[in-house]
CSV table of C-alpha atoms in Angstrom, one decimal:
chain,number,residue,atom,x,y,z
A,1,UNK,CA,0.3,29.6,10.5
A,2,UNK,CA,-0.3,26.8,12.7
A,3,UNK,CA,2.2,24.3,11.1
A,4,UNK,CA,5.3,23.5,13.1
A,5,UNK,CA,8.4,25.1,11.7
A,6,UNK,CA,11.7,23.1,11.7
A,7,UNK,CA,15.3,24.9,12.5
A,8,UNK,CA,17.7,24.2,10.9
A,9,UNK,CA,16.3,23.4,7.2
A,10,UNK,CA,19.5,21.4,6.5
A,11,UNK,CA,22.0,19.8,8.6
A,12,UNK,CA,24.9,17.7,7.9
A,13,UNK,CA,27.2,16.0,10.3
A,14,UNK,CA,29.5,13.2,10.6
A,15,UNK,CA,28.7,9.6,11.6
A,16,UNK,CA,28.8,9.2,15.5
A,17,UNK,CA,27.8,12.8,16.2
A,18,UNK,CA,24.4,14.0,17.6
A,19,UNK,CA,22.0,15.6,15.5
A,20,UNK,CA,19.5,18.1,16.9
A,21,UNK,CA,16.4,19.4,15.2
A,22,UNK,CA,14.1,22.0,16.3
A,23,UNK,CA,10.3,22.8,16.0
A,24,UNK,CA,8.4,25.9,16.8
A,25,UNK,CA,4.4,26.1,16.5
A,26,UNK,CA,1.9,28.7,17.2
A,27,UNK,CA,-1.1,26.9,18.1
A,28,UNK,CA,-2.5,25.0,21.5
A,29,UNK,CA,-1.6,21.3,21.3
A,30,UNK,CA,-2.4,18.2,22.7
A,31,UNK,CA,0.6,16.3,21.5
A,32,UNK,CA,3.2,16.9,19.0
A,33,UNK,CA,4.6,14.0,16.6
A,34,UNK,CA,8.0,13.7,14.6
A,35,UNK,CA,7.9,11.8,11.2
A,36,UNK,CA,10.7,10.7,9.3
A,37,UNK,CA,11.0,10.6,5.3
A,38,UNK,CA,13.5,8.7,3.5
A,39,UNK,CA,14.2,10.5,0.2
A,40,UNK,CA,11.6,10.0,-2.3
A,41,UNK,CA,9.2,7.7,0.1
A,42,UNK,CA,6.4,7.8,2.6
A,43,UNK,CA,6.5,9.5,5.9
A,44,UNK,CA,7.0,7.1,9.0
A,45,UNK,CA,6.0,7.9,12.4
A,46,UNK,CA,8.8,8.3,15.0
A,47,UNK,CA,7.5,9.3,18.3
A,48,UNK,CA,4.5,11.2,19.8
A,49,UNK,CA,5.0,13.4,22.9
A,50,UNK,CA,1.9,14.4,25.0
A,51,UNK,CA,1.2,18.1,26.0
A,52,UNK,CA,2.0,17.3,29.5
A,53,UNK,CA,5.4,15.4,29.1
A,54,UNK,CA,8.5,17.2,28.9
A,55,UNK,CA,10.8,14.8,27.4
A,56,UNK,CA,10.5,11.4,25.8
A,57,UNK,CA,13.0,8.6,24.7
A,58,UNK,CA,12.8,5.7,22.0
A,59,UNK,CA,16.1,4.1,21.3
A,60,UNK,CA,18.5,6.7,20.2
A,61,UNK,CA,16.1,9.2,19.6
A,62,UNK,CA,14.8,12.1,22.5
A,63,UNK,CA,12.5,14.5,22.4
A,64,UNK,CA,11.8,17.4,24.2
A,65,UNK,CA,8.5,19.5,24.5
A,66,UNK,CA,8.2,23.1,25.9
A,67,UNK,CA,4.5,24.2,25.8
A,68,UNK,CA,5.1,27.8,27.5
A,69,UNK,CA,7.6,28.4,24.7
A,70,UNK,CA,5.8,26.5,21.7
A,71,UNK,CA,8.7,24.6,21.0
A,72,UNK,CA,10.2,21.0,20.7
A,73,UNK,CA,13.6,19.4,19.8
A,74,UNK,CA,14.6,16.1,18.5
A,75,UNK,CA,17.8,14.7,19.4
A,76,UNK,CA,19.4,11.6,17.5
A,77,UNK,CA,22.4,10.3,19.3
A,78,UNK,CA,25.3,8.5,17.7
A,79,UNK,CA,24.2,9.1,14.3
A,80,UNK,CA,24.8,6.7,11.7
A,81,UNK,CA,24.7,7.0,7.7
A,82,UNK,CA,21.0,5.4,7.6
A,83,UNK,CA,19.7,8.1,9.6
A,84,UNK,CA,20.1,10.3,6.6
A,85,UNK,CA,16.5,11.6,6.0
A,86,UNK,CA,14.3,14.5,6.4
A,87,UNK,CA,12.6,14.9,9.8
A,88,UNK,CA,9.0,16.5,10.1
A,89,UNK,CA,7.5,17.9,13.5
A,90,UNK,CA,3.8,17.8,13.5
A,91,UNK,CA,1.9,19.8,16.4
A,92,UNK,CA,-1.6,18.4,16.8
A,93,UNK,CA,-3.9,21.2,17.3
A,94,UNK,CA,-6.0,20.8,20.6
A,95,UNK,CA,-8.7,22.9,18.8
A,96,UNK,CA,-9.0,20.6,15.7
A,97,UNK,CA,-7.3,17.5,16.4
A,98,UNK,CA,-5.3,17.9,13.1
A,99,UNK,CA,-1.5,17.3,12.3
A,100,UNK,CA,0.2,20.3,10.7
A,101,UNK,CA,3.5,19.5,9.1
A,102,UNK,CA,6.2,22.0,8.7
A,103,UNK,CA,8.8,21.9,5.9
A,104,UNK,CA,11.0,19.7,7.6
A,105,UNK,CA,14.7,19.5,8.4
A,106,UNK,CA,17.1,17.4,5.9
A,107,UNK,CA,19.5,15.6,8.0
A,108,UNK,CA,22.7,14.0,5.9
A,109,UNK,CA,24.9,12.0,8.1
A,110,UNK,CA,28.4,11.2,6.2
A,111,UNK,CA,30.0,8.1,6.7
B,1,UNK,CA,1.4,-5.3,9.3
B,2,UNK,CA,-0.1,-1.4,8.6
B,3,UNK,CA,-0.5,-0.6,4.9
B,4,UNK,CA,-1.4,2.1,2.8
B,5,UNK,CA,-0.8,1.6,-0.7
B,6,UNK,CA,-0.8,4.2,-3.7
B,7,UNK,CA,-1.3,2.4,-6.8
B,8,UNK,CA,0.9,4.3,-9.1
B,9,UNK,CA,4.4,5.6,-8.1
B,10,UNK,CA,5.3,7.5,-11.3
B,11,UNK,CA,2.8,9.0,-13.6
B,12,UNK,CA,3.3,11.6,-16.5
B,13,UNK,CA,-0.1,13.1,-17.9
B,14,UNK,CA,-0.9,15.8,-20.4
B,15,UNK,CA,-2.2,19.3,-19.6
B,16,UNK,CA,-6.1,19.0,-19.4
B,17,UNK,CA,-6.0,15.4,-18.9
B,18,UNK,CA,-8.4,13.7,-16.1
B,19,UNK,CA,-6.2,12.2,-13.6
B,20,UNK,CA,-7.0,9.5,-10.9
B,21,UNK,CA,-4.9,8.9,-7.9
B,22,UNK,CA,-5.8,5.8,-6.1
B,23,UNK,CA,-5.1,5.0,-2.3
B,24,UNK,CA,-6.1,1.8,-0.2
B,25,UNK,CA,-5.5,1.1,3.4
B,26,UNK,CA,-6.1,-2.2,5.1
B,27,UNK,CA,-6.4,-1.0,8.7
B,28,UNK,CA,-10.1,-0.1,8.7
B,29,UNK,CA,-9.2,3.5,9.4
B,30,UNK,CA,-11.7,6.2,9.5
B,31,UNK,CA,-9.8,8.9,8.6
B,32,UNK,CA,-7.8,9.4,5.1
B,33,UNK,CA,-5.7,12.4,3.8
B,34,UNK,CA,-4.1,13.7,0.6
B,35,UNK,CA,-1.4,15.7,1.0
B,36,UNK,CA,0.7,17.5,-1.6
B,37,UNK,CA,4.7,17.8,-1.1
B,38,UNK,CA,6.6,20.3,-2.8
B,39,UNK,CA,10.4,21.6,-2.3
B,40,UNK,CA,10.4,24.4,0.2
B,41,UNK,CA,6.7,24.0,1.1
B,42,UNK,CA,6.7,20.9,3.2
B,43,UNK,CA,3.4,18.9,3.2
B,44,UNK,CA,0.1,20.7,2.3
B,45,UNK,CA,-3.2,19.3,2.9
B,46,UNK,CA,-5.7,18.9,0.0
B,47,UNK,CA,-8.7,16.9,1.1
B,48,UNK,CA,-9.4,14.5,3.9
B,49,UNK,CA,-12.2,12.2,4.5
B,50,UNK,CA,-13.3,11.2,8.0
B,51,UNK,CA,-16.2,8.6,6.9
B,52,UNK,CA,-17.5,7.0,3.6
B,53,UNK,CA,-18.8,9.5,1.3
B,54,UNK,CA,-17.8,12.3,3.6
B,55,UNK,CA,-15.1,14.7,2.6
B,56,UNK,CA,-13.7,18.1,3.7
B,57,UNK,CA,-11.5,20.7,1.9
B,58,UNK,CA,-8.0,21.1,3.5
B,59,UNK,CA,-5.6,24.2,2.9
B,60,UNK,CA,-5.3,23.8,-1.2
B,61,UNK,CA,-8.5,21.8,-2.5
B,62,UNK,CA,-8.5,24.0,-5.6
B,63,UNK,CA,-8.3,21.8,-9.0
B,64,UNK,CA,-8.8,18.5,-7.2
B,65,UNK,CA,-11.7,16.5,-5.9
B,66,UNK,CA,-11.8,13.2,-4.2
B,67,UNK,CA,-14.3,10.2,-4.0
B,68,UNK,CA,-14.9,8.0,-0.8
B,69,UNK,CA,-17.3,5.2,-2.0
B,70,UNK,CA,-15.6,2.6,0.1
B,71,UNK,CA,-14.0,3.0,3.8
B,72,UNK,CA,-10.4,1.3,2.6
B,73,UNK,CA,-10.4,3.4,-0.6
B,74,UNK,CA,-9.6,7.2,-0.8
B,75,UNK,CA,-9.3,8.7,-4.6
B,76,UNK,CA,-7.8,12.2,-5.6
B,77,UNK,CA,-8.9,13.5,-9.1
B,78,UNK,CA,-7.4,16.2,-11.0
B,79,UNK,CA,-10.4,17.2,-13.3
B,80,UNK,CA,-8.0,18.8,-15.8
B,81,UNK,CA,-4.3,18.6,-14.9
B,82,UNK,CA,-2.1,21.6,-15.4
B,83,UNK,CA,1.6,21.8,-14.8
B,84,UNK,CA,1.3,23.4,-11.3
B,85,UNK,CA,-0.1,20.2,-10.3
B,86,UNK,CA,3.2,18.5,-10.7
B,87,UNK,CA,4.2,17.3,-7.6
B,88,UNK,CA,4.4,14.3,-5.1
B,89,UNK,CA,1.1,13.3,-3.9
B,90,UNK,CA,0.9,11.5,-0.4
B,91,UNK,CA,-2.0,9.4,0.9
B,92,UNK,CA,-2.4,8.7,4.5
B,93,UNK,CA,-5.1,7.1,7.0
B,94,UNK,CA,-5.4,7.1,10.9
B,95,UNK,CA,-8.3,6.0,12.9
B,96,UNK,CA,-10.7,8.3,14.3
B,97,UNK,CA,-10.9,9.4,18.0
B,98,UNK,CA,-8.9,12.9,18.4
B,99,UNK,CA,-5.2,13.6,17.6
B,100,UNK,CA,-3.4,10.9,19.6
B,101,UNK,CA,-3.3,8.8,16.8
B,102,UNK,CA,-0.5,8.3,14.4
B,103,UNK,CA,-0.8,8.9,10.6
B,104,UNK,CA,0.3,5.9,8.3
B,105,UNK,CA,1.4,7.2,4.7
B,106,UNK,CA,1.9,5.5,1.5
B,107,UNK,CA,5.0,5.6,-0.4
B,108,UNK,CA,3.8,8.5,-2.6
B,109,UNK,CA,2.8,9.1,-6.2
B,110,UNK,CA,5.0,11.3,-8.5
B,111,UNK,CA,2.9,13.2,-10.9
B,112,UNK,CA,4.4,14.9,-13.9
B,113,UNK,CA,2.1,17.0,-15.7
B,114,UNK,CA,3.7,18.3,-19.1
């Protein structure tokens, strides 16, 4: 499968802690994107990292990409209850240009 | 503001009914997508369209068809609904021009087939 595979499937932390989610994929990519989904809602784009980038920041989000290991991680620092959601990585195939979504990581941040 | 609108949030249909799920985007995007999302299976691509009247099968097209008569509208059709099509359906759109664009999603349509 070309899809991104997130790990862990579920994560529960206390407010203020950091949350780290990992993504592995199998295909060659030209970029990798992370999305967030609140319960019962659509997905919202968080951040895009190109294949020639190793790290990218956006507010409390930090994304890393290791193309040699075909893996990426999303770090949310100083988590808040409002960060409770599912997070999906979507590697973009360099062959087809298509985004392939994995099953996601469900994050629960307890107040 | 970017907007993808799915006309129905919650639907209950009977087995064998023909079901239409409508999606409209206001961003003049060339590409539009229909996904279904099921617990433990993530998002699976049903069909996508890269232009008016053009369509391509995704990973799970069986039991579905689509229509794109206008650029802004992409419809998903279940010709004869079955209980295994009970799911959340997500419409999305993005500009053409490769994979560096983000996808914009609608809020989803929850379909229950009884």
